[in-house]
PDB file of C-alpha atoms and ligand atoms in Angstrom:
ATOM      1  CA  MET A   1     176.612 182.484 149.408  1.00 71.00           C
ATOM      2  CA  SER A   2     173.083 183.154 151.010  1.00 93.00           C
ATOM      3  CA  VAL A   3     170.615 181.781 153.440  1.00 96.00           C
ATOM      4  CA  LEU A   4     167.761 180.662 151.272  1.00 98.00           C
ATOM      5  CA  LEU A   5     166.099 178.959 153.658  1.00 98.00           C
ATOM      6  CA  GLU A   6     166.441 179.291 157.751  1.00 98.00           C
ATOM      7  CA  VAL A   7     164.480 176.633 159.620  1.00 98.00           C
ATOM      8  CA  ALA A   8     164.760 177.015 163.457  1.00 98.00           C
ATOM      9  CA  ASP A   9     163.679 174.847 166.394  1.00 98.00           C
ATOM     10  CA  VAL A  10     160.787 173.602 164.216  1.00 98.00           C
ATOM     11  CA  ASN A  11     158.866 170.439 166.102  1.00 98.00           C
ATOM     12  CA  VAL A  12     155.951 169.014 164.519  1.00 98.00           C
ATOM     13  CA  HIS A  13     154.445 166.289 167.046  1.00 97.00           C
ATOM     14  CA  PHE A  14     151.181 164.092 166.412  1.00 96.00           C
ATOM     15  CA  GLY A  15     150.244 162.995 170.267  1.00 93.00           C
ATOM     16  CA  GLY A  16     153.434 161.719 171.534  1.00 92.00           C
ATOM     17  CA  VAL A  17     155.269 161.171 168.642  1.00 96.00           C
ATOM     18  CA  ARG A  18     157.567 163.547 168.161  1.00 97.00           C
ATOM     19  CA  ALA A  19     157.896 162.809 164.488  1.00 98.00           C
ATOM     20  CA  VAL A  20     160.334 166.211 163.839  1.00 98.00           C
ATOM     21  CA  ASP A  21     161.772 167.222 166.872  1.00 97.00           C
ATOM     22  CA  GLY A  22     163.474 171.095 167.015  1.00 97.00           C
ATOM     23  CA  ILE A  23     165.340 170.723 164.231  1.00 98.00           C
ATOM     24  CA  ASP A  24     167.448 173.950 162.904  1.00 97.00           C
ATOM     25  CA  PHE A  25     169.328 174.766 160.057  1.00 97.00           C
ATOM     26  CA  ASP A  26     170.067 176.903 157.138  1.00 97.00           C
ATOM     27  CA  LEU A  27     170.536 175.463 152.974  1.00 98.00           C
ATOM     28  CA  GLU A  28     171.913 178.305 151.044  1.00 97.00           C
ATOM     29  CA  THR A  29     171.005 179.477 148.189  1.00 97.00           C
ATOM     30  CA  GLY A  30     172.231 177.017 144.935  1.00 96.00           C
ATOM     31  CA  CYS A  31     173.141 173.769 147.170  1.00 97.00           C
ATOM     32  CA  LEU A  32     172.061 169.728 146.798  1.00 98.00           C
ATOM     33  CA  TYR A  33     171.478 168.707 150.248  1.00 98.00           C
ATOM     34  CA  GLY A  34     170.770 165.350 150.511  1.00 97.00           C
ATOM     35  CA  LEU A  35     168.238 164.336 153.940  1.00 97.00           C
ATOM     36  CA  VAL A  36     168.675 160.586 154.721  1.00 95.00           C
ATOM     37  CA  GLY A  37     167.511 158.444 157.577  1.00 93.00           C
ATOM     38  CA  PRO A  38     165.856 155.478 158.762  1.00 93.00           C
ATOM     39  CA  ASN A  39     162.298 154.636 157.983  1.00 93.00           C
ATOM     40  CA  GLY A  40     160.149 156.882 160.928  1.00 95.00           C
ATOM     41  CA  SER A  41     162.855 159.301 161.239  1.00 96.00           C
ATOM     42  CA  GLY A  42     160.906 162.244 160.503  1.00 97.00           C
ATOM     43  CA  LYS A  43     162.104 162.933 156.821  1.00 97.00           C
ATOM     44  CA  SER A  44     158.152 162.921 155.433  1.00 96.00           C
ATOM     45  CA  THR A  45     156.809 165.168 158.066  1.00 97.00           C
ATOM     46  CA  LEU A  46     160.256 167.256 157.899  1.00 98.00           C
ATOM     47  CA  LEU A  47     159.401 168.090 154.273  1.00 97.00           C
ATOM     48  CA  GLY A  48     156.036 168.375 154.693  1.00 97.00           C
ATOM     49  CA  ALA A  49     156.172 171.137 157.839  1.00 98.00           C
ATOM     50  CA  LEU A  50     158.537 173.032 155.058  1.00 98.00           C
ATOM     51  CA  SER A  51     155.849 173.227 151.894  1.00 97.00           C
ATOM     52  CA  ARG A  52     153.223 174.034 154.491  1.00 97.00           C
ATOM     53  CA  MET A  53     151.513 170.942 154.061  1.00 95.00           C
ATOM     54  CA  THR A  54     151.852 169.673 157.640  1.00 96.00           C
ATOM     55  CA  ASN A  55     151.639 172.486 160.617  1.00 96.00           C
ATOM     56  CA  LEU A  56     154.250 172.638 162.859  1.00 97.00           C
ATOM     57  CA  THR A  57     153.945 172.222 166.504  1.00 97.00           C
ATOM     58  CA  SER A  58     156.038 175.593 166.745  1.00 98.00           C
ATOM     59  CA  GLY A  59     159.185 176.655 164.971  1.00 98.00           C
ATOM     60  CA  ARG A  60     159.857 179.389 162.962  1.00 98.00           C
ATOM     61  CA  LEU A  61     160.338 179.285 158.652  1.00 98.00           C
ATOM     62  CA  VAL A  62     162.001 182.102 156.588  1.00 98.00           C
ATOM     63  CA  PHE A  63     162.335 181.649 152.986  1.00 98.00           C
ATOM     64  CA  ALA A  64     164.173 184.384 151.243  1.00 97.00           C
ATOM     65  CA  GLY A  65     163.668 186.595 154.199  1.00 96.00           C
ATOM     66  CA  GLU A  66     160.333 186.196 154.709  1.00 97.00           C
ATOM     67  CA  GLU A  67     158.771 184.806 157.739  1.00 98.00           C
ATOM     68  CA  TYR A  68     156.413 181.963 156.130  1.00 98.00           C
ATOM     69  CA  GLN A  69     155.541 179.142 158.811  1.00 97.00           C
ATOM     70  CA  THR A  70     151.648 180.478 158.940  1.00 96.00           C
ATOM     71  CA  TYR A  71     150.986 180.099 155.386  1.00 96.00           C
ATOM     72  CA  SER A  72     148.989 177.943 152.942  1.00 95.00           C
ATOM     73  CA  PRO A  73     150.402 175.148 151.323  1.00 94.00           C
ATOM     74  CA  ALA A  74     149.068 177.784 147.861  1.00 92.00           C
ATOM     75  CA  LYS A  75     151.020 180.633 149.311  1.00 94.00           C
ATOM     76  CA  THR A  76     153.775 178.442 150.038  1.00 95.00           C
ATOM     77  CA  ALA A  77     154.332 176.868 146.740  1.00 93.00           C
ATOM     78  CA  ARG A  78     153.677 180.824 144.723  1.00 92.00           C
ATOM     79  CA  MET A  79     156.769 181.921 146.890  1.00 94.00           C
ATOM     80  CA  GLY A  80     158.848 179.300 145.254  1.00 95.00           C
ATOM     81  CA  ILE A  81     158.862 176.431 147.206  1.00 96.00           C
ATOM     82  CA  GLY A  82     158.032 172.869 144.851  1.00 95.00           C
ATOM     83  CA  ARG A  83     157.790 169.443 146.551  1.00 94.00           C
ATOM     84  CA  THR A  84     156.990 165.463 144.953  1.00 92.00           C
ATOM     85  CA  PHE A  85     156.031 162.935 146.692  1.00 89.00           C
ATOM     86  CA  GLN A  86     156.978 159.789 148.084  1.00 86.00           C
ATOM     87  CA  ALA A  87     154.389 158.038 146.363  1.00 85.00           C
ATOM     88  CA  VAL A  88     153.696 158.660 143.068  1.00 83.00           C
ATOM     89  CA  ARG A  89     150.510 161.366 143.275  1.00 87.00           C
ATOM     90  CA  LEU A  90     149.883 161.709 139.288  1.00 92.00           C
ATOM     91  CA  ILE A  91     146.057 162.249 138.072  1.00 93.00           C
ATOM     92  CA  PRO A  92     146.757 159.065 136.257  1.00 94.00           C
ATOM     93  CA  GLY A  93     143.407 159.675 133.043  1.00 95.00           C
ATOM     94  CA  LEU A  94     145.106 162.338 132.062  1.00 95.00           C
ATOM     95  CA  SER A  95     148.280 163.161 129.860  1.00 96.00           C
ATOM     96  CA  VAL A  96     151.906 163.752 130.391  1.00 96.00           C
ATOM     97  CA  LEU A  97     151.355 167.121 129.637  1.00 95.00           C
ATOM     98  CA  GLU A  98     148.479 167.713 131.132  1.00 93.00           C
ATOM     99  CA  ASN A  99     149.798 166.388 134.480  1.00 94.00           C
ATOM    100  CA  VAL A 100     152.574 168.635 134.240  1.00 94.00           C
ATOM    101  CA  MET A 101     150.752 171.775 133.358  1.00 92.00           C
ATOM    102  CA  LEU A 102     148.948 171.338 136.091  1.00 89.00           C
ATOM    103  CA  GLY A 103     152.444 172.083 138.163  1.00 86.00           C
ATOM    104  CA  GLY A 104     153.048 175.492 136.751  1.00 80.00           C
ATOM    105  CA  ASP A 105     149.743 176.304 137.654  1.00 70.00           C
ATOM    106  CA  ALA A 106     151.205 176.296 140.682  1.00 67.00           C
ATOM    107  CA  ARG A 107     152.800 179.454 140.415  1.00 66.00           C
ATOM    108  CA  THR A 108     149.763 181.884 138.707  1.00 64.00           C
ATOM    109  CA  ALA A 109     148.184 183.227 141.335  1.00 54.00           C
ATOM    110  CA  GLY A 110     144.201 183.677 141.104  1.00 51.00           C
ATOM    111  CA  VAL A 111     143.571 182.900 137.509  1.00 51.00           C
ATOM    112  CA  GLY A 112     139.850 181.664 138.817  1.00 57.00           C
ATOM    113  CA  ILE A 113     136.209 182.191 137.013  1.00 59.00           C
ATOM    114  CA  PHE A 114     136.047 185.952 137.505  1.00 62.00           C
ATOM    115  CA  ALA A 115     139.723 186.345 135.921  1.00 61.00           C
ATOM    116  CA  ASN A 116     139.320 184.507 133.027  1.00 61.00           C
ATOM    117  CA  TRP A 117     135.563 185.983 132.468  1.00 65.00           C
ATOM    118  CA  LEU A 118     137.309 189.810 133.059  1.00 68.00           C
ATOM    119  CA  LEU A 119     140.620 189.466 131.851  1.00 67.00           C
ATOM    120  CA  PRO A 120     140.111 186.390 129.088  1.00 68.00           C
ATOM    121  CA  TRP A 121     143.439 187.783 127.528  1.00 68.00           C
ATOM    122  CA  ARG A 122     145.399 187.707 131.072  1.00 65.00           C
ATOM    123  CA  THR A 123     144.004 183.673 130.976  1.00 67.00           C
ATOM    124  CA  ARG A 124     145.486 182.951 127.389  1.00 71.00           C
ATOM    125  CA  ASN A 125     148.811 184.295 128.171  1.00 71.00           C
ATOM    126  CA  CYS A 126     149.092 182.385 131.531  1.00 71.00           C
ATOM    127  CA  GLU A 127     147.737 179.170 129.885  1.00 76.00           C
ATOM    128  CA  ARG A 128     150.885 180.088 126.818  1.00 80.00           C
ATOM    129  CA  SER A 129     153.432 180.043 129.294  1.00 79.00           C
ATOM    130  CA  CYS A 130     151.786 177.331 131.300  1.00 84.00           C
ATOM    131  CA  ARG A 131     152.248 175.139 127.868  1.00 88.00           C
ATOM    132  CA  GLU A 132     156.066 176.677 127.522  1.00 89.00           C
ATOM    133  CA  GLY A 133     156.702 175.767 131.305  1.00 89.00           C
ATOM    134  CA  ALA A 134     155.768 172.266 130.610  1.00 93.00           C
ATOM    135  CA  MET A 135     157.250 171.701 127.622  1.00 94.00           C
ATOM    136  CA  GLU A 136     160.296 173.025 128.828  1.00 93.00           C
ATOM    137  CA  ALA A 137     160.316 170.604 131.986  1.00 94.00           C
ATOM    138  CA  ILE A 138     158.912 167.970 129.799  1.00 95.00           C
ATOM    139  CA  GLU A 139     162.093 167.796 127.761  1.00 93.00           C
ATOM    140  CA  ARG A 140     164.452 168.528 130.748  1.00 90.00           C
ATOM    141  CA  LEU A 141     163.187 164.931 131.743  1.00 90.00           C
ATOM    142  CA  GLU A 142     163.631 163.362 128.536  1.00 90.00           C
ATOM    143  CA  LEU A 143     160.313 163.173 128.179  1.00 95.00           C
ATOM    144  CA  THR A 144     160.195 164.441 124.880  1.00 96.00           C
ATOM    145  CA  GLY A 145     157.349 162.369 122.344  1.00 96.00           C
ATOM    146  CA  LEU A 146     155.110 161.480 125.359  1.00 97.00           C
ATOM    147  CA  GLU A 147     152.939 164.405 126.110  1.00 95.00           C
ATOM    148  CA  LYS A 148     150.308 162.945 124.985  1.00 97.00           C
ATOM    149  CA  ARG A 149     150.394 159.681 126.372  1.00 97.00           C
ATOM    150  CA  THR A 150     148.099 159.152 129.607  1.00 96.00           C
ATOM    151  CA  ALA A 151     150.300 159.247 132.442  1.00 96.00           C
ATOM    152  CA  GLY A 152     148.603 156.227 134.671  1.00 95.00           C
ATOM    153  CA  MET A 153     149.676 154.094 131.206  1.00 95.00           C
ATOM    154  CA  LEU A 154     153.497 154.715 131.699  1.00 94.00           C
ATOM    155  CA  PRO A 155     155.945 152.525 133.291  1.00 90.00           C
ATOM    156  CA  TYR A 156     157.027 153.447 137.149  1.00 87.00           C
ATOM    157  CA  GLY A 157     159.638 155.166 136.199  1.00 86.00           C
ATOM    158  CA  THR A 158     158.479 157.305 133.657  1.00 91.00           C
ATOM    159  CA  GLN A 159     155.882 158.280 136.355  1.00 92.00           C
ATOM    160  CA  ARG A 160     158.267 159.729 138.790  1.00 90.00           C
ATOM    161  CA  ARG A 161     159.738 161.418 136.021  1.00 91.00           C
ATOM    162  CA  VAL A 162     156.741 162.898 134.701  1.00 94.00           C
ATOM    163  CA  GLU A 163     155.829 164.020 138.462  1.00 93.00           C
ATOM    164  CA  ILE A 164     159.767 165.735 138.719  1.00 93.00           C
ATOM    165  CA  ALA A 165     158.478 167.636 135.645  1.00 95.00           C
ATOM    166  CA  ARG A 166     155.926 168.447 137.485  1.00 94.00           C
ATOM    167  CA  ALA A 167     157.487 170.534 140.193  1.00 93.00           C
ATOM    168  CA  LEU A 168     159.957 171.659 138.185  1.00 93.00           C
ATOM    169  CA  ALA A 169     157.057 173.667 135.598  1.00 93.00           C
ATOM    170  CA  ALA A 170     156.353 175.415 138.740  1.00 91.00           C
ATOM    171  CA  LYS A 171     159.915 177.089 138.305  1.00 91.00           C
ATOM    172  CA  PRO A 172     160.404 176.567 141.792  1.00 95.00           C
ATOM    173  CA  ASP A 173     163.678 178.254 143.726  1.00 96.00           C
ATOM    174  CA  LEU A 174     163.723 175.726 146.589  1.00 97.00           C
ATOM    175  CA  LEU A 175     162.529 171.862 145.422  1.00 97.00           C
ATOM    176  CA  LEU A 176     162.404 169.096 148.312  1.00 97.00           C
ATOM    177  CA  PHE A 177     162.001 165.855 146.532  1.00 96.00           C
ATOM    178  CA  ASP A 178     161.011 162.929 148.647  1.00 95.00           C
ATOM    179  CA  GLU A 179     162.409 158.948 147.731  1.00 94.00           C
ATOM    180  CA  PRO A 180     161.978 160.458 143.567  1.00 92.00           C
ATOM    181  CA  THR A 181     163.564 157.327 142.821  1.00 91.00           C
ATOM    182  CA  ALA A 182     162.534 154.291 144.888  1.00 87.00           C
ATOM    183  CA  GLY A 183     161.529 151.911 142.560  1.00 83.00           C
ATOM    184  CA  MET A 184     163.662 152.818 139.940  1.00 87.00           C
ATOM    185  CA  ASN A 185     166.447 150.953 138.402  1.00 88.00           C
ATOM    186  CA  ARG A 186     170.584 152.114 138.839  1.00 89.00           C
ATOM    187  CA  GLU A 187     170.586 153.155 135.308  1.00 88.00           C
ATOM    188  CA  GLU A 188     167.078 155.799 135.959  1.00 87.00           C
ATOM    189  CA  ARG A 189     168.860 156.681 139.301  1.00 90.00           C
ATOM    190  CA  ASP A 190     171.587 158.015 137.245  1.00 91.00           C
ATOM    191  CA  GLU A 191     169.704 160.078 135.136  1.00 87.00           C
ATOM    192  CA  VAL A 192     167.956 161.709 137.677  1.00 90.00           C
ATOM    193  CA  GLY A 193     170.783 162.636 139.264  1.00 93.00           C
ATOM    194  CA  GLU A 194     172.152 164.052 136.366  1.00 91.00           C
ATOM    195  CA  VAL A 195     169.149 165.940 136.113  1.00 90.00           C
ATOM    196  CA  MET A 196     169.588 167.213 139.560  1.00 93.00           C
ATOM    197  CA  ARG A 197     172.840 168.583 139.183  1.00 94.00           C
ATOM    198  CA  SER A 198     172.252 170.388 136.476  1.00 90.00           C
ATOM    199  CA  LEU A 199     169.461 172.195 138.186  1.00 92.00           C
ATOM    200  CA  ARG A 200     172.175 172.946 140.784  1.00 94.00           C
ATOM    201  CA  GLY A 201     174.592 174.152 138.348  1.00 92.00           C
ATOM    202  CA  GLN A 202     171.779 176.739 137.332  1.00 90.00           C
ATOM    203  CA  GLY A 203     170.900 177.962 140.543  1.00 93.00           C
ATOM    204  CA  LEU A 204     168.115 175.644 142.370  1.00 95.00           C
ATOM    205  CA  THR A 205     168.574 174.955 145.884  1.00 98.00           C
ATOM    206  CA  GLN A 206     166.809 171.077 146.804  1.00 98.00           C
ATOM    207  CA  VAL A 207     166.497 168.960 148.768  1.00 98.00           C
ATOM    208  CA  LEU A 208     166.696 165.029 148.221  1.00 97.00           C
ATOM    209  CA  VAL A 209     165.230 162.715 150.800  1.00 96.00           C
ATOM    210  CA  GLU A 210     167.241 159.362 149.472  1.00 93.00           C
ATOM    211  CA  HIS A 211     167.661 155.867 150.595  1.00 89.00           C
ATOM    212  CA  ASP A 212     170.281 155.237 147.973  1.00 89.00           C
ATOM    213  CA  MET A 213     173.906 156.331 149.659  1.00 89.00           C
ATOM    214  CA  GLN A 214     175.428 156.345 146.459  1.00 90.00           C
ATOM    215  CA  MET A 215     173.113 158.609 144.691  1.00 93.00           C
ATOM    216  CA  ILE A 216     173.993 161.189 147.894  1.00 94.00           C
ATOM    217  CA  THR A 217     177.612 161.014 148.079  1.00 94.00           C
ATOM    218  CA  GLU A 218     177.402 161.412 143.893  1.00 94.00           C
ATOM    219  CA  VAL A 219     175.015 163.948 143.405  1.00 95.00           C
ATOM    220  CA  CYS A 220     174.584 166.114 147.262  1.00 97.00           C
ATOM    221  CA  ASP A 221     176.887 168.913 148.092  1.00 97.00           C
ATOM    222  CA  TYR A 222     176.086 168.738 151.568  1.00 98.00           C
ATOM    223  CA  VAL A 223     174.040 166.127 153.501  1.00 97.00           C
ATOM    224  CA  PHE A 224     171.719 165.915 157.035  1.00 97.00           C
ATOM    225  CA  VAL A 225     171.170 162.564 158.705  1.00 95.00           C
ATOM    226  CA  MET A 226     167.660 162.384 160.684  1.00 95.00           C
ATOM    227  CA  ASN A 227     166.909 159.880 163.619  1.00 94.00           C
ATOM    228  CA  PHE A 228     164.033 160.600 165.908  1.00 95.00           C
ATOM    229  CA  GLY A 229     162.578 163.750 164.324  1.00 97.00           C
ATOM    230  CA  LYS A 230     165.973 164.887 165.212  1.00 97.00           C
ATOM    231  CA  VAL A 231     169.327 166.039 162.875  1.00 96.00           C
ATOM    232  CA  ILE A 232     171.999 163.628 164.214  1.00 94.00           C
ATOM    233  CA  ALA A 233     175.165 164.174 161.756  1.00 94.00           C
ATOM    234  CA  GLN A 234     175.305 166.938 159.440  1.00 96.00           C
ATOM    235  CA  GLY A 235     177.928 167.854 155.992  1.00 97.00           C
ATOM    236  CA  ASP A 236     180.074 166.084 153.752  1.00 96.00           C
ATOM    237  CA  PRO A 237     178.662 163.332 152.479  1.00 95.00           C
ATOM    238  CA  GLU A 238     181.703 160.608 152.518  1.00 93.00           C
ATOM    239  CA  ALA A 239     182.536 161.871 156.080  1.00 93.00           C
ATOM    240  CA  VAL A 240     179.165 161.901 156.817  1.00 93.00           C
ATOM    241  CA  VAL A 241     177.988 158.332 155.407  1.00 88.00           C
ATOM    242  CA  ALA A 242     181.163 156.652 157.160  1.00 88.00           C
ATOM    243  CA  ASP A 243     180.363 158.787 160.697  1.00 89.00           C
ATOM    244  CA  PRO A 244     179.780 155.079 162.895  1.00 88.00           C
ATOM    245  CA  LEU A 245     176.910 157.156 164.513  1.00 84.00           C
ATOM    246  CA  VAL A 246     174.991 157.141 160.736  1.00 85.00           C
ATOM    247  CA  GLN A 247     175.768 154.169 160.533  1.00 85.00           C
ATOM    248  CA  GLU A 248     174.535 152.756 163.938  1.00 84.00           C
ATOM    249  CA  ALA A 249     171.088 154.208 162.801  1.00 80.00           C
ATOM    250  CA  TYR A 250     170.962 152.268 159.152  1.00 76.00           C
ATOM    251  CA  LEU A 251     171.857 148.796 161.118  1.00 61.00           C
ATOM    252  CA  GLY A 252     168.745 149.537 163.046  1.00 55.00           C
ATOM    253  CA  LYS A 253     170.406 148.516 166.233  1.00 49.00           C
ATOM    254  CA  ARG A 254     168.775 152.735 167.475  1.00 43.00           C
ATOM    255  CA  GLY A 255     166.527 152.959 164.282  1.00 40.00           C
ATOM    256  CA  SER A 256     162.452 152.057 164.671  1.00 41.00           C
ATOM    257  CA  LYS A 257     162.889 149.154 161.835  1.00 40.00           C
ATOM    258  CA  ASN A 258     159.230 148.835 162.182  1.00 39.00           C
ATOM    259  CA  ALA A 259     158.061 152.207 161.614  1.00 38.00           C
ATOM    260  CA  THR A 260     156.257 152.659 158.134  1.00 38.00           C
ATOM    261  CA  ALA A 261     157.287 155.626 155.772  1.00 38.00           C
TER     262      ALA A 261
HETATM  263  N1  ADP B 301     149.424 162.292 159.948  1.00 53.37           N
HETATM  264  C1  ADP B 301     150.638 161.839 160.753  1.00 53.37           C
HETATM  265  N2  ADP B 301     149.729 161.382 162.095  1.00 53.37           N
HETATM  266  C2  ADP B 301     150.595 160.186 163.358  1.00 53.37           C
HETATM  267  N3  ADP B 301     152.029 160.082 163.029  1.00 53.37           N
HETATM  268  C3  ADP B 301     152.777 159.937 161.994  1.00 53.37           C
HETATM  269  C4  ADP B 301     151.993 161.190 160.711  1.00 53.37           C
HETATM  270  N4  ADP B 301     152.671 161.024 159.878  1.00 53.37           N
HETATM  271  C5  ADP B 301     153.884 160.554 160.182  1.00 53.37           C
HETATM  272  N5  ADP B 301     153.594 160.346 161.330  1.00 53.37           N
HETATM  273  C6  ADP B 301     154.407 159.272 162.143  1.00 53.37           C
HETATM  274  O1  ADP B 301     155.410 160.396 162.185  1.00 53.37           O
HETATM  275  C7  ADP B 301     156.775 159.397 162.193  1.00 53.37           C
HETATM  276  C8  ADP B 301     157.526 160.147 161.355  1.00 53.37           C
HETATM  277  O2  ADP B 301     157.120 159.688 160.045  1.00 53.37           O
HETATM  278  P1  ADP B 301     157.920 159.920 158.363  1.00 53.37           P
HETATM  279  O3  ADP B 301     158.057 161.535 158.440  1.00 53.37           O
HETATM  280  O4  ADP B 301     157.007 159.442 157.736  1.00 53.37           O
HETATM  281  O5  ADP B 301     158.970 159.573 158.173  1.00 53.37           O
HETATM  282  P2  ADP B 301     160.144 159.020 157.390  1.00 53.37           P
HETATM  283  O6  ADP B 301     159.472 159.848 156.173  1.00 53.37           O
HETATM  284  O7  ADP B 301     161.383 159.317 157.567  1.00 53.37           O
HETATM  285  O8  ADP B 301     159.725 157.846 157.048  1.00 53.37           O
HETATM  286  C9  ADP B 301     156.215 158.094 162.102  1.00 53.37           C
HETATM  287  O9  ADP B 301     156.945 157.312 163.141  1.00 53.37           O
HETATM  288  C10 ADP B 301     155.412 158.272 161.557  1.00 53.37           C
HETATM  289  O10 ADP B 301     154.638 157.033 162.357  1.00 53.37           O
HETATM  290 MG1   MG B 302     159.022 159.299 154.396  1.00 53.37          MG
END
């Protein structure tokens, strides 16, 4: 197995808050990783750092051999790192297809006004490939038939699936999911879990932030547990979930119960 992402001594501090505090790990190509921890333990901040939407205080990030801790979020997305957000971030007035096509744009660089004018055929080709990529993602997430529906009018669980489709439309090599199943029922969760397993079968590397331990043990190959910005345990999901240190963090004896995500 080859290393796809190297995270070396990454820190993200907000004033006195060490949201991410010296994180070190490697992610191997084609594995599905779980990232768990109590609210406020730094999971979303870490995903923000990996996707370059949050600045690092210090540390090094290497993706497919390329050091990228100083890259912009757009350049990071073009390199092949995609993410979904903890709260739904669709454009509610646009259709499902339009929302998903926006994801495809993340990887087609430099198609601006001048490119449209100078290279109209290239813009047309981009739009065609964007639409094809979007339709493929829509099919994967079982959203076929809903392409023309207004995204903001759909049930919450469906909107979350549209978000996953949008992230997939960019054809990432690494996909970071921030609580993608929050607010979903068991059946919807299982469906999302199945999509992740099948993407894994195609070699996509994924990180899943998730509170549902059943989903973590059923879906993930390996799990990291965070608390207070640090990785406090890692390994095989079943063993990690049974670890007394992890249970203690979750029971809130040491966790920050009142912290908000
Ligand atoms: N932009 C920010 N400014 C200041 N503090 C922040 C910011 N984002 C997150 N934090 C703090 O960093 C810590 C980790 O938050 P977060 O990464 O959202 O945790 P999690 O996703 O594990 O619930 C929390 O104490 C939170 O209040
Ligand atoms: Mg969070």
